Amino acid sequence: MNDARTLSVFGQVSRAFKAPTLEQLFDPRPYPDFRGGTFTISNPRLVPQRATSIEAGMSGSGPARWSLVAYRARVDDEIDFDVRTFSYANIGESRHTGLEVQGETTWGRFSPSVSYVLSRVTEAGSDRQLKNVPRHRLSFAAGVELPWRLHAYARFEHSAGAFLDDDNAIRTSTPSSSSSVETSAVNRLSSASTSRWEACPPPPCSSWPIS
């Protein structure tokens, strides 16, 4: 454990763009429309989405390492799946506002960590959360150094506050949780072998990326 205490304050403004994937543009796979025909979900008219973001926060170290970050981003021409047309589309302008908190420490061979993300993602001029984006995500993780150069790692993640539609009329029936356990052994030549087990509820079993 390192008792040296440090404190940093930071901020940044950035711009970025993300081009649509080839699958979103040209996926030719047909899906049945249950009326004797088929349709595709790709859209060759998609344009890149562009974002302007600002974030500020602070981090510190000592007996524990921690960080606190607040951010806000405006995304123009955001690419999303439009349930009205059952295809990918540029949905217009969206707002991303959030807070991220992380902390970790080390007690001998044991290294626990915790993180929490609060995310509000809405279309411009609306207060409704965009579909499939959880409002809350909480995770716990821990690693331990074992004899014979073995390392074990476990992680649990829980998310809540997501909706299946942009009107926020259909809330996901239950919060989503997932867990994983990983062990690895490192030899003297720095090569590694890894085994991994994961457990989650019935599909979809997904993580919580900020769109």
Short mmCIF file of C-alpha atoms in Angstrom, two decimals:
data_model
loop_
_atom_site.label_atom_id
_atom_site.label_comp_id
_atom_site.label_asym_id
_atom_site.label_seq_id
_atom_site.Cartn_x
_atom_site.Cartn_y
_atom_site.Cartn_z
CA MET A 1 0.00 0.00 0.00
CA ASN A 2 1.33 3.42 -0.99
CA ASP A 3 0.68 6.15 1.62
CA ALA A 4 2.06 8.99 -0.54
CA ARG A 5 -0.88 11.30 -1.18
CA THR A 6 -1.39 13.17 -4.45
CA LEU A 7 -4.26 15.18 -5.89
CA SER A 8 -4.78 16.16 -9.53
CA VAL A 9 -7.43 18.33 -11.14
CA PHE A 10 -8.02 18.16 -14.88
CA GLY A 11 -10.35 19.23 -17.66
CA GLN A 12 -10.55 19.00 -21.41
CA VAL A 13 -12.63 19.95 -24.42
CA SER A 14 -12.57 17.69 -27.45
CA ARG A 15 -14.21 16.99 -30.78
CA ALA A 16 -14.56 13.61 -32.44
CA PHE A 17 -16.39 11.78 -35.20
CA LYS A 18 -17.41 8.18 -35.76
CA ALA A 19 -18.09 6.75 -39.19
CA PRO A 20 -20.84 4.16 -39.70
CA THR A 21 -19.63 0.57 -39.92
CA LEU A 22 -19.75 -1.41 -43.15
CA GLU A 23 -22.44 -3.57 -41.59
CA GLN A 24 -24.59 -0.53 -40.79
CA LEU A 25 -24.13 0.74 -44.35
CA PHE A 26 -24.28 -2.35 -46.52
CA ASP A 27 -25.42 -5.41 -44.56
CA PRO A 28 -27.29 -7.43 -47.23
CA ARG A 29 -28.81 -10.03 -44.91
CA PRO A 30 -32.58 -10.27 -45.47
CA TYR A 31 -35.05 -10.45 -42.61
CA PRO A 32 -38.63 -11.71 -43.05
CA ASP A 33 -41.33 -9.05 -42.82
CA PHE A 34 -44.02 -11.72 -42.11
CA ARG A 35 -45.95 -10.55 -45.19
CA GLY A 36 -44.17 -12.76 -47.70
CA GLY A 37 -41.28 -10.34 -48.26
CA THR A 38 -37.98 -9.37 -46.67
CA PHE A 39 -36.18 -6.23 -45.53
CA THR A 40 -32.65 -5.20 -44.54
CA ILE A 41 -31.59 -3.10 -41.59
CA SER A 42 -28.60 -1.41 -43.23
CA ASN A 43 -28.75 2.15 -44.54
CA PRO A 44 -26.29 3.39 -47.21
CA ARG A 45 -27.37 7.02 -46.56
CA LEU A 46 -25.82 7.12 -43.09
CA VAL A 47 -23.36 9.94 -42.42
CA PRO A 48 -20.69 10.05 -39.68
CA GLN A 49 -21.77 11.17 -36.24
CA ARG A 50 -19.81 14.06 -34.72
CA ALA A 51 -19.38 14.97 -31.08
CA THR A 52 -18.21 17.91 -29.02
CA SER A 53 -17.52 17.12 -25.38
CA ILE A 54 -16.27 18.75 -22.23
CA GLU A 55 -15.18 16.97 -19.08
CA ALA A 56 -13.64 17.91 -15.76
CA GLY A 57 -12.62 15.98 -12.73
CA MET A 58 -10.08 15.13 -10.12
CA SER A 59 -8.09 12.12 -9.05
CA GLY A 60 -6.03 11.22 -6.03
CA SER A 61 -3.79 8.53 -4.64
CA GLY A 62 -2.60 7.44 -1.24
CA PRO A 63 -3.93 4.49 0.72
CA ALA A 64 -6.49 4.31 -2.12
CA ARG A 65 -6.54 5.53 -5.71
CA TRP A 66 -9.70 7.30 -6.84
CA SER A 67 -11.11 9.50 -9.57
CA LEU A 68 -14.23 11.61 -10.11
CA VAL A 69 -15.17 12.79 -13.61
CA ALA A 70 -18.17 14.79 -14.85
CA TYR A 71 -18.82 15.14 -18.57
CA ARG A 72 -21.23 16.57 -21.08
CA ALA A 73 -21.28 15.90 -24.82
CA ARG A 74 -23.35 16.96 -27.80
CA VAL A 75 -23.55 14.40 -30.59
CA ASP A 76 -24.81 15.43 -34.03
CA ASP A 77 -26.23 12.87 -36.49
CA GLU A 78 -25.96 10.10 -33.89
CA ILE A 79 -26.27 6.65 -35.44
CA ASP A 80 -28.86 4.42 -33.82
CA PHE A 81 -31.35 1.70 -34.71
CA ASP A 82 -34.70 3.28 -35.59
CA VAL A 83 -37.56 0.99 -34.52
CA ARG A 84 -39.98 2.97 -36.68
CA THR A 85 -38.21 1.88 -39.88
CA PHE A 86 -36.35 -1.16 -38.54
CA SER A 87 -33.09 0.16 -39.95
CA TYR A 88 -30.10 2.19 -38.85
CA ALA A 89 -30.53 5.94 -39.09
CA ASN A 90 -29.01 9.25 -38.10
CA ILE A 91 -31.40 10.14 -35.28
CA GLY A 92 -30.34 13.76 -35.06
CA GLU A 93 -28.82 15.51 -32.07
CA SER A 94 -28.37 13.97 -28.64
CA ARG A 95 -27.04 15.07 -25.27
CA HIS A 96 -24.82 12.93 -23.04
CA THR A 97 -24.38 13.99 -19.42
CA GLY A 98 -22.80 11.85 -16.78
CA LEU A 99 -20.69 11.26 -13.73
CA GLU A 100 -18.07 8.55 -13.23
CA VAL A 101 -16.59 7.56 -9.87
CA GLN A 102 -13.84 4.97 -9.45
CA GLY A 103 -11.79 3.75 -6.51
CA GLU A 104 -9.26 1.01 -5.90
CA THR A 105 -6.74 0.01 -3.27
CA THR A 106 -4.31 -2.76 -2.42
CA TRP A 107 -4.15 -4.75 0.80
CA GLY A 108 -1.17 -7.06 0.58
CA ARG A 109 -1.96 -9.49 -2.23
CA PHE A 110 -5.61 -8.38 -2.47
CA SER A 111 -6.69 -5.53 -4.80
CA PRO A 112 -10.39 -4.56 -4.69
CA SER A 113 -12.00 -1.84 -6.82
CA VAL A 114 -15.41 -0.26 -7.30
CA SER A 115 -16.89 2.04 -9.94
CA TYR A 116 -20.20 3.79 -10.55
CA VAL A 117 -21.49 5.57 -13.66
CA LEU A 118 -24.53 7.83 -13.83
CA SER A 119 -25.46 8.49 -17.46
CA ARG A 120 -28.25 10.62 -18.89
CA VAL A 121 -28.51 10.29 -22.68
CA THR A 122 -31.38 12.11 -24.38
CA GLU A 123 -32.33 13.53 -27.75
CA ALA A 124 -32.02 17.30 -28.01
CA GLY A 125 -35.15 18.95 -26.61
CA SER A 126 -36.30 15.79 -24.81
CA ASP A 127 -35.86 14.44 -21.29
CA ARG A 128 -36.39 10.79 -22.28
CA GLN A 129 -33.48 8.36 -22.01
CA LEU A 130 -32.36 6.85 -25.30
CA LYS A 131 -33.24 3.17 -25.55
CA ASN A 132 -30.88 0.45 -24.31
CA VAL A 133 -28.75 2.96 -22.38
CA PRO A 134 -28.89 2.24 -18.63
CA ARG A 135 -29.04 5.26 -16.34
CA HIS A 136 -26.95 3.52 -13.66
CA ARG A 137 -24.02 1.10 -13.78
CA LEU A 138 -22.22 -0.26 -10.74
CA SER A 139 -19.32 -2.69 -10.74
CA PHE A 140 -17.15 -4.42 -8.18
CA ALA A 141 -13.90 -6.20 -8.95
CA ALA A 142 -11.11 -7.85 -7.02
CA GLY A 143 -7.80 -9.43 -7.85
CA VAL A 144 -5.53 -11.57 -5.72
CA GLU A 145 -1.95 -12.74 -6.18
CA LEU A 146 -1.69 -16.47 -5.48
CA PRO A 147 1.32 -18.73 -4.99
CA TRP A 148 3.18 -20.13 -8.01
CA ARG A 149 2.76 -16.89 -9.97
CA LEU A 150 -0.99 -17.34 -10.24
CA HIS A 151 -3.40 -14.42 -10.36
CA ALA A 152 -7.18 -14.62 -9.85
CA TYR A 153 -9.62 -11.87 -10.84
CA ALA A 154 -13.39 -11.58 -10.32
CA ARG A 155 -15.79 -8.89 -11.51
CA PHE A 156 -19.49 -8.20 -10.98
CA GLU A 157 -21.44 -5.56 -12.89
CA HIS A 158 -24.99 -4.36 -12.39
CA SER A 159 -26.95 -1.89 -14.52
CA ALA A 160 -30.45 -0.40 -14.23
CA GLY A 161 -32.64 2.35 -15.62
CA ALA A 162 -32.77 1.28 -19.28
CA PHE A 163 -35.73 1.28 -21.65
CA LEU A 164 -36.51 -0.79 -24.73
CA ASP A 165 -37.92 2.18 -26.65
CA ASP A 166 -37.16 5.87 -27.12
CA ASP A 167 -40.54 6.84 -25.66
CA ASN A 168 -39.51 5.25 -22.35
CA ALA A 169 -42.79 3.35 -22.29
CA ILE A 170 -41.20 -0.11 -21.99
CA ARG A 171 -38.72 -0.42 -19.16
CA THR A 172 -36.39 -3.40 -19.18
CA SER A 173 -38.14 -6.01 -17.05
CA THR A 174 -35.23 -6.55 -14.68
CA PRO A 175 -31.90 -4.85 -14.09
CA SER A 176 -29.01 -6.52 -15.89
CA SER A 177 -26.18 -8.17 -14.01
CA SER A 178 -23.14 -10.08 -15.15
CA SER A 179 -20.14 -11.61 -13.47
CA SER A 180 -16.85 -13.15 -14.52
CA VAL A 181 -13.97 -14.98 -12.91
CA GLU A 182 -10.54 -15.19 -14.49
CA THR A 183 -7.32 -16.93 -13.47
CA SER A 184 -3.95 -16.67 -15.14
CA ALA A 185 -0.50 -18.14 -14.72
CA VAL A 186 2.65 -16.37 -15.92
CA ASN A 187 5.89 -18.26 -16.47
CA ARG A 188 9.40 -16.91 -16.40
CA LEU A 189 9.30 -16.13 -20.11
CA SER A 190 6.32 -13.80 -19.50
CA SER A 191 3.94 -15.93 -21.54
CA ALA A 192 0.51 -16.42 -20.01
CA SER A 193 -2.32 -18.90 -20.02
CA THR A 194 -5.78 -17.77 -19.02
CA SER A 195 -9.04 -19.45 -18.09
CA ARG A 196 -12.27 -17.50 -17.91
CA TRP A 197 -15.78 -18.21 -16.71
CA GLU A 198 -18.73 -15.86 -17.13
CA ALA A 199 -22.25 -15.95 -15.79
CA CYS A 200 -25.15 -13.72 -16.72
CA PRO A 201 -28.94 -13.81 -17.05
CA PRO A 202 -30.62 -14.95 -20.28
CA PRO A 203 -29.74 -12.89 -23.40
CA PRO A 204 -29.07 -10.14 -23.89
CA CYS A 205 -26.03 -10.22 -21.62
CA SER A 206 -24.20 -7.02 -22.38
CA SER A 207 -21.97 -4.45 -20.86
CA TRP A 208 -22.99 -0.72 -20.62
CA PRO A 209 -21.08 1.38 -23.09
CA ILE A 210 -21.86 5.11 -23.35
CA SER A 211 -23.08 5.52 -26.76
#
